[in-house]
Amino acid sequence: MKTNNLKNIFLRISLLLICLSPIANADFKIPDYKKMTLKNGLTIYLMEQHEVPLVDIRVVTKAGAINDGSQYGLANLTGEALSLGSGKLSKKEIEDLFAFYGAQLRSVVGLESVSTSLSIASKDINKLLPVFRDIVTKPQFNEVEFNKQKKRYIDQLKQSRERPRNVIGSAFNKMYYGDHPYGNPVEGDASTVEAITLEHVKSFYKNFYSANNSALIIVGDFKTRKMTKKIKRLFKGWKSNTINSVELAQFSPPKESNVWLINKEDAIETTFIFGGAGIPSNHPDKVALQVINTILGARFTSWLNDELRVNSGLTYGARSRFNSHSKLGNFVISTFTKKETTFEALDLAIKTYHRLWNKGIDKETLDSAKTYVKGQFPPRYETSGQLAQLLSTMWSLDLDNSFINDFQKNVDSLDVDKANKIAQSVFPKNNLQYVLVGKASELKEEVKAYGKIKEMEIKTFKF
């Protein structure tokens, strides 16, 4: 009883401090930006931010892993290969040039898009923007460098199988989506990557990397008028192309509960994840669901973390999240525990999850979560890199400004009745899917109670 009283006091003090913060009460709006489309179809976003002398440049292309077909890892290999030499510069020359200027080049490949980004000092833009343009539009695809990169990547994939948390998310997506493109593992696995050749990469690049399938986003310390002229001159030669898009909307979720039991013979812990249908990125109740999920499993004082970590000591942390894409999504709860407490932890996670239906959300809990979410929201978009990422997300998922500008209003309008109705209608309750990674011989009898079992080995299973 004393512990609960202290927790309530702490919660109320934290709530008061957050409410008094100007950030929590600020009605955050996306900063002004200019959007245009060049004659070749390239979409341009320009957002001036003069607080620091930095510029973040990003090209986002709809060339993610949904386009891999059965060649899992092809999109990822292609995105990484852009920096292996471009234009007249070799890989080493590019690395030395960026190191000299303190520039940071990154490539991030997801299911639906690939983002190639460069962070530089604003004074260096005339020198480095043409180099960045060549990386995206004129890659060399040097065979020697590609073979070295591919070998390193295969080694990394093999090593990743040693850690359950490196593979369990992709395993769940494959289990849930099956042969749908959203089930494609972005990283691939060693067997599929081994079969990918440089010609496959060149063909993938030719099919998807084009002006009309990309957006150029520049955020930072520059003048829009001058930057517009520069961009038109540098990127006018990038060709457009006919893009063969994959079908994403057609999907039937599993009609019964299934269990993938992935054996790791030397495991002393069990890592598990379970869930079901989620929401697309443009779902009308996305903000409300973010608040509700904060209560369930997206902060330290969430129901799941309280029950599985604080109250029972079964794990160091338990979380829940929506994985949303342009057309579909899923919802998952995940954690890990020592192998002897696998089913105690799993049952407690399920029981806690069912509080959404059995007990519901009260006003004090909802108000706390709303304040927490509003307090977290604006700081996510403070730097030029964060704002460039925001514009990238908006373009790749076809979201408009209301995605940001209506956030505070949507949080404030959420009351207890609406929250409980949304929670009970959207969160998946039946036909949940389960993936457990651990010592299968000690788990397989009890795990039968959760669904139809498929057993596999962590080092050899294929997506």
XYZ file of C-alpha atoms in Angstrom:
463
model
C 0.000 0.000 0.000
C 2.846 2.383 0.899
C 4.534 1.675 -2.466
C 1.340 2.495 -4.353
C 0.927 5.767 -2.394
C 4.509 6.802 -3.225
C 3.927 5.935 -6.870
C 0.764 8.050 -6.973
C 2.570 10.992 -5.361
C 5.433 10.712 -7.842
C 2.987 10.494 -10.739
C 1.132 13.635 -9.647
C 4.318 15.635 -9.103
C 5.632 14.586 -12.527
C 2.315 15.485 -14.101
C 2.370 18.942 -12.466
C 5.938 19.644 -13.622
C 5.151 18.619 -17.191
C 1.975 20.714 -17.234
C 3.963 23.766 -16.100
C 6.500 23.255 -18.877
C 6.059 25.589 -21.865
C 6.879 22.711 -24.192
C 3.936 20.660 -22.972
C 1.497 23.485 -23.629
C 2.990 24.665 -26.908
C 0.781 24.163 -29.935
C 3.512 22.814 -32.184
C 3.149 23.349 -35.932
C 5.426 22.177 -38.702
C 7.736 25.042 -39.778
C 7.123 26.668 -43.156
C 8.650 24.960 -46.150
C 8.544 25.147 -49.934
C 7.400 22.128 -51.923
C 7.733 21.844 -55.705
C 8.203 19.281 -58.448
C 10.871 19.545 -61.136
C 10.127 18.801 -64.788
C 11.692 15.342 -64.426
C 9.233 14.473 -61.626
C 11.596 14.944 -58.654
C 9.720 16.262 -55.599
C 11.557 18.976 -53.660
C 11.113 20.111 -50.047
C 13.075 23.149 -48.816
C 12.839 24.244 -45.171
C 14.991 27.070 -43.822
C 16.318 26.699 -40.253
C 18.942 29.286 -39.310
C 19.570 28.458 -35.639
C 22.828 26.609 -36.418
C 25.061 26.696 -39.541
C 24.185 23.167 -40.663
C 22.292 21.654 -43.584
C 20.707 18.210 -43.753
C 20.184 16.826 -47.257
C 18.148 13.717 -47.914
C 16.994 11.807 -50.971
C 14.156 9.393 -50.292
C 13.306 6.818 -52.944
C 10.441 4.332 -52.922
C 12.845 1.433 -53.333
C 12.400 -0.507 -50.102
C 12.384 -4.217 -49.325
C 8.776 -4.702 -50.489
C 10.332 -4.753 -53.966
C 12.781 -7.585 -53.196
C 10.558 -10.384 -54.469
C 12.264 -13.555 -53.230
C 15.714 -11.903 -53.247
C 15.538 -10.820 -49.627
C 18.177 -8.185 -48.878
C 18.393 -6.821 -52.430
C 17.023 -3.354 -51.579
C 19.350 -3.143 -48.598
C 22.424 -4.147 -50.591
C 21.540 -1.639 -53.311
C 21.074 1.227 -50.848
C 24.408 0.468 -49.210
C 26.159 0.161 -52.591
C 25.464 3.767 -53.557
C 28.489 4.946 -51.575
C 30.938 2.462 -53.132
C 32.038 5.092 -55.644
C 30.157 7.568 -57.797
C 30.783 9.998 -60.611
C 34.579 10.378 -60.845
C 35.274 9.537 -57.188
C 36.148 6.160 -55.710
C 34.767 4.903 -52.416
C 37.946 5.949 -50.587
C 37.976 9.382 -52.199
C 34.377 9.969 -51.101
C 35.158 8.828 -47.551
C 38.280 11.015 -47.363
C 36.445 14.048 -48.745
C 33.548 13.773 -46.293
C 35.949 13.104 -43.401
C 37.931 16.250 -44.260
C 34.769 18.381 -44.165
C 33.258 16.601 -41.172
C 30.274 15.488 -43.254
C 28.160 12.473 -42.303
C 26.737 10.186 -45.013
C 24.098 7.575 -44.138
C 21.849 5.152 -45.955
C 18.793 3.653 -44.242
C 16.644 1.076 -46.004
C 13.137 0.234 -44.836
C 10.259 -1.807 -46.147
C 8.859 0.906 -48.416
C 11.662 3.391 -48.991
C 15.392 4.040 -48.800
C 16.827 7.258 -47.412
C 20.284 8.530 -48.335
C 21.304 11.501 -46.221
C 24.183 13.918 -45.784
C 24.735 16.303 -42.870
C 27.168 19.153 -43.553
C 28.158 22.653 -42.538
C 26.218 25.229 -44.550
C 29.452 26.821 -45.811
C 30.372 23.548 -47.581
C 27.198 23.050 -49.579
C 28.612 24.246 -52.916
C 31.458 21.757 -52.628
C 29.558 18.728 -51.309
C 26.047 18.883 -52.784
C 27.321 17.902 -56.282
C 29.132 14.922 -54.736
C 25.970 13.863 -52.945
C 24.020 14.227 -56.191
C 26.448 11.848 -57.915
C 26.175 9.288 -55.098
C 22.421 9.060 -55.634
C 22.240 9.484 -59.414
C 25.594 8.181 -60.742
C 26.779 5.261 -58.590
C 29.743 3.323 -59.981
C 28.789 -0.061 -58.479
C 32.437 -1.081 -58.391
C 32.628 -4.879 -58.471
C 35.621 -5.221 -56.142
C 34.046 -2.958 -53.523
C 30.672 -4.665 -53.901
C 32.125 -8.126 -53.308
C 33.902 -6.920 -50.165
C 30.739 -5.245 -48.920
C 28.642 -8.341 -49.621
C 31.067 -10.617 -47.752
C 31.044 -8.319 -44.708
C 27.280 -8.188 -44.807
C 26.860 -11.973 -44.938
C 29.203 -12.310 -41.958
C 27.104 -9.769 -40.052
C 23.902 -11.643 -40.879
C 25.375 -14.896 -39.581
C 26.552 -13.235 -36.393
C 23.158 -11.611 -35.846
C 21.613 -15.052 -35.425
C 23.455 -15.276 -32.096
C 21.146 -12.645 -30.599
C 17.407 -13.420 -30.580
C 16.426 -9.755 -30.496
C 18.161 -9.235 -33.844
C 15.859 -11.674 -35.645
C 12.613 -11.938 -33.706
C 11.002 -8.829 -35.216
C 11.612 -9.935 -38.802
C 10.484 -13.451 -37.881
C 7.192 -12.115 -36.522
C 6.588 -9.977 -39.616
C 7.208 -12.973 -41.874
C 4.928 -15.136 -39.753
C 2.143 -12.536 -39.712
C 2.323 -11.313 -43.327
C 3.451 -14.555 -44.963
C 4.133 -13.998 -48.679
C 2.816 -10.432 -48.637
C 5.600 -7.911 -49.450
C 5.395 -6.473 -45.915
C 6.676 -9.839 -44.740
C 9.982 -9.374 -46.586
C 12.885 -9.130 -44.104
C 14.726 -5.883 -44.875
C 18.106 -7.367 -43.969
C 17.498 -10.628 -45.841
C 19.379 -13.660 -44.625
C 22.730 -15.197 -45.496
C 21.327 -17.638 -48.083
C 19.362 -15.032 -50.058
C 22.116 -12.399 -49.936
C 24.679 -14.945 -51.072
C 22.724 -15.409 -54.312
C 22.512 -11.665 -55.094
C 24.951 -10.501 -57.762
C 26.138 -7.061 -58.806
C 23.934 -7.344 -61.901
C 20.900 -7.828 -59.647
C 21.836 -4.641 -57.784
C 22.307 -2.687 -61.009
C 18.938 -3.888 -62.292
C 17.196 -2.977 -59.024
C 18.728 0.490 -59.143
C 17.648 0.993 -62.748
C 14.078 -0.095 -61.975
C 13.466 2.054 -58.887
C 15.994 4.870 -58.505
C 14.551 7.615 -60.665
C 13.557 11.260 -60.293
C 9.822 10.615 -60.389
C 10.149 7.939 -57.671
C 12.147 10.141 -55.306
C 12.044 13.256 -53.162
C 14.914 15.619 -52.319
C 14.616 17.208 -48.872
C 16.927 19.988 -47.667
C 16.567 21.506 -44.203
C 18.904 23.996 -42.566
C 20.850 27.213 -42.946
C 20.318 28.382 -46.535
C 18.228 30.771 -48.613
C 15.362 29.104 -50.481
C 15.677 31.220 -53.614
C 19.371 30.441 -54.104
C 18.920 26.788 -53.195
C 16.090 26.386 -55.717
C 18.353 27.559 -58.548
C 21.144 25.262 -57.385
C 18.892 22.214 -57.206
C 17.351 22.789 -60.619
C 20.811 22.999 -62.154
C 22.229 19.949 -60.352
C 19.285 17.535 -60.580
C 17.712 18.364 -63.945
C 19.610 15.517 -65.598
C 18.218 12.761 -63.359
C 15.927 10.684 -65.551
C 12.386 9.593 -64.778
C 11.172 6.048 -65.273
C 8.077 3.848 -65.353
C 7.735 2.255 -61.912
C 6.068 -1.121 -61.470
C 4.599 -0.867 -57.982
C 3.829 -3.965 -55.931
C 0.301 -4.647 -54.663
C 0.070 -3.886 -50.945
C -3.596 -3.463 -50.059
C -4.678 -7.081 -50.547
C -4.059 -9.055 -47.375
C -5.932 -11.529 -45.171
C -4.662 -11.766 -41.570
C -4.155 -15.241 -40.061
C -7.456 -16.827 -39.078
C -6.024 -18.836 -36.171
C -3.284 -18.467 -33.579
C 0.124 -19.761 -34.604
C 3.404 -20.193 -32.765
C 6.898 -20.101 -34.218
C 9.208 -21.786 -31.715
C 12.782 -20.929 -32.682
C 15.325 -23.092 -30.904
C 18.499 -21.590 -29.449
C 19.980 -24.574 -27.695
C 22.298 -22.625 -25.383
C 19.649 -20.061 -24.370
C 19.218 -19.227 -20.698
C 16.465 -16.732 -21.553
C 13.360 -16.786 -23.692
C 12.638 -13.819 -25.923
C 9.039 -13.589 -27.082
C 6.817 -11.372 -29.166
C 3.098 -11.658 -29.852
C 0.456 -9.591 -31.564
C -1.872 -9.212 -34.512
C -3.471 -6.708 -36.860
C -2.442 -3.059 -36.547
C -3.139 0.136 -38.470
C -1.807 1.938 -41.564
C 0.103 5.189 -41.082
C -2.855 7.341 -42.139
C -5.363 5.746 -39.740
C -7.747 8.446 -38.440
C -7.214 7.367 -34.820
C -3.416 7.081 -35.018
C -2.791 9.813 -32.436
C -5.398 8.407 -30.033
C -3.824 4.972 -30.376
C -0.409 6.452 -29.604
C -1.800 7.796 -26.329
C -3.489 4.496 -25.482
C -0.379 2.510 -26.313
C 1.629 4.815 -24.053
C -0.571 3.578 -21.214
C -0.198 -0.032 -22.267
C 3.489 -0.344 -23.060
C 5.314 2.699 -24.466
C 6.754 4.335 -21.347
C 8.483 3.238 -18.169
C 5.313 3.571 -16.057
C 3.191 1.618 -18.552
C 0.953 -1.255 -17.497
C 3.218 -3.844 -19.094
C 6.425 -2.501 -17.583
C 4.813 -2.102 -14.170
C 3.507 -5.662 -14.104
C 6.408 -7.520 -15.709
C 9.336 -5.506 -14.375
C 8.393 -3.446 -11.317
C 5.838 -5.671 -9.594
C 7.005 -9.166 -10.555
C 10.679 -8.801 -11.525
C 10.202 -11.127 -14.496
C 12.057 -8.918 -16.993
C 14.044 -5.718 -17.318
C 11.421 -4.218 -19.600
C 8.292 -4.965 -21.639
C 6.993 -2.857 -24.501
C 4.187 -2.638 -27.032
C 4.111 -0.821 -30.362
C 2.293 -0.358 -33.650
C 4.366 -1.041 -36.765
C 2.546 1.050 -39.366
C 3.101 1.219 -43.121
C 1.318 3.049 -45.929
C -1.374 0.390 -46.427
C -1.243 -2.008 -43.467
C 0.356 -2.537 -40.089
C 0.627 -4.837 -37.110
C 0.707 -4.516 -33.346
C 3.139 -6.351 -31.061
C 4.095 -6.836 -27.427
C 7.633 -8.011 -26.708
C 9.966 -8.809 -23.829
C 12.387 -11.451 -22.536
C 12.718 -13.448 -19.332
C 14.744 -16.315 -17.885
C 13.680 -19.611 -19.425
C 12.197 -20.941 -16.169
C 9.647 -18.082 -16.075
C 8.742 -18.064 -19.778
C 5.067 -18.884 -19.414
C 4.592 -16.942 -16.197
C 5.819 -13.852 -18.061
C 3.866 -14.627 -21.231
C 0.619 -15.216 -19.335
C 1.105 -12.047 -17.301
C 1.742 -10.039 -20.484
C -1.477 -11.407 -22.015
C -3.443 -10.765 -18.815
C -2.126 -7.196 -18.615
C -2.942 -6.627 -22.282
C -6.514 -7.794 -21.670
C -6.995 -4.972 -19.159
C -7.934 -2.901 -22.213
C -11.126 -4.954 -22.407
C -11.606 -6.214 -18.827
C -10.933 -3.016 -16.902
C -10.443 -0.204 -19.376
C -8.728 3.157 -18.991
C -9.659 5.629 -16.244
C -9.469 9.429 -16.426
C -6.371 9.881 -14.258
C -4.386 7.370 -16.306
C -5.549 8.904 -19.584
C -4.727 12.459 -18.493
C -1.237 11.386 -17.432
C -0.592 9.689 -20.792
C -1.920 12.679 -22.751
C 0.397 15.047 -20.915
C 3.336 12.679 -21.388
C 2.724 12.343 -25.134
C 2.376 16.099 -25.630
C 5.551 16.700 -23.661
C 7.484 14.205 -25.792
C 6.152 15.418 -29.134
C 7.799 18.787 -29.988
C 11.386 17.795 -29.003
C 11.254 15.045 -31.641
C 11.354 17.762 -34.320
C 13.916 20.261 -33.055
C 16.988 19.660 -35.259
C 17.339 19.988 -39.010
C 17.971 16.238 -39.238
C 14.768 15.453 -37.354
C 12.769 17.833 -39.532
C 14.274 16.304 -42.685
C 13.236 12.879 -41.416
C 9.728 14.191 -40.770
C 9.380 15.504 -44.342
C 10.764 12.201 -45.636
C 8.134 10.271 -43.713
C 5.366 12.563 -44.901
C 6.377 12.103 -48.538
C 7.004 8.356 -48.479
C 3.763 7.589 -46.609
C 1.704 10.284 -48.370
C 0.835 12.225 -45.213
C -0.150 15.897 -45.183
C 0.615 18.675 -42.682
C -2.279 17.661 -40.429
C -0.123 14.690 -39.434
C 1.799 17.225 -37.318
C -0.354 20.337 -37.064
C -3.396 18.579 -35.598
C -1.423 16.426 -33.173
C -2.031 18.497 -30.036
C -5.700 18.996 -30.906
C -6.190 15.265 -31.452
C -4.563 14.474 -28.122
C -6.639 17.066 -26.257
C -9.906 15.830 -27.777
C -9.418 12.277 -26.511
C -11.697 11.524 -23.555
C -12.181 8.351 -21.528
C -15.209 7.054 -23.454
C -13.536 7.585 -26.814
C -10.265 6.070 -25.639
C -11.932 2.889 -24.396
C -14.030 2.516 -27.543
C -10.972 2.896 -29.779
C -8.877 0.546 -27.640
C -11.471 -2.195 -27.620
C -12.198 -1.947 -31.346
C -8.693 -1.526 -32.804
C -6.246 -3.491 -30.657
C -6.210 -7.139 -31.799
C -7.738 -9.563 -29.302
C -8.230 -12.844 -31.169
C -6.038 -15.025 -33.395
C -2.832 -13.638 -31.925
C 0.477 -14.783 -33.383
C 3.450 -15.780 -31.220
C 7.199 -16.103 -31.789
C 9.379 -17.497 -29.000
C 13.155 -17.821 -29.184
C 14.688 -20.012 -26.524
C 15.522 -23.600 -25.602
C 12.754 -25.397 -27.481
C 13.033 -28.710 -25.646
C 11.956 -26.987 -22.428
C 9.183 -24.933 -24.039
C 7.435 -26.990 -26.701
C 4.985 -28.868 -24.492
C 3.520 -25.845 -22.734
C 3.610 -23.618 -25.815
C 1.095 -25.890 -27.548
C -1.649 -24.149 -25.579
C -1.085 -20.907 -27.496
C -1.545 -22.064 -31.083
C -0.386 -24.262 -33.934
C 3.369 -24.796 -33.583
C 6.137 -24.603 -36.143
C 9.642 -25.410 -34.879
C 12.908 -24.159 -36.391
C 16.560 -23.521 -35.509
C 17.843 -19.975 -35.013
C 21.001 -20.503 -37.075
C 19.361 -22.228 -40.036
C 15.758 -21.070 -40.387
C 14.942 -19.219 -43.593
C 12.400 -16.471 -44.114
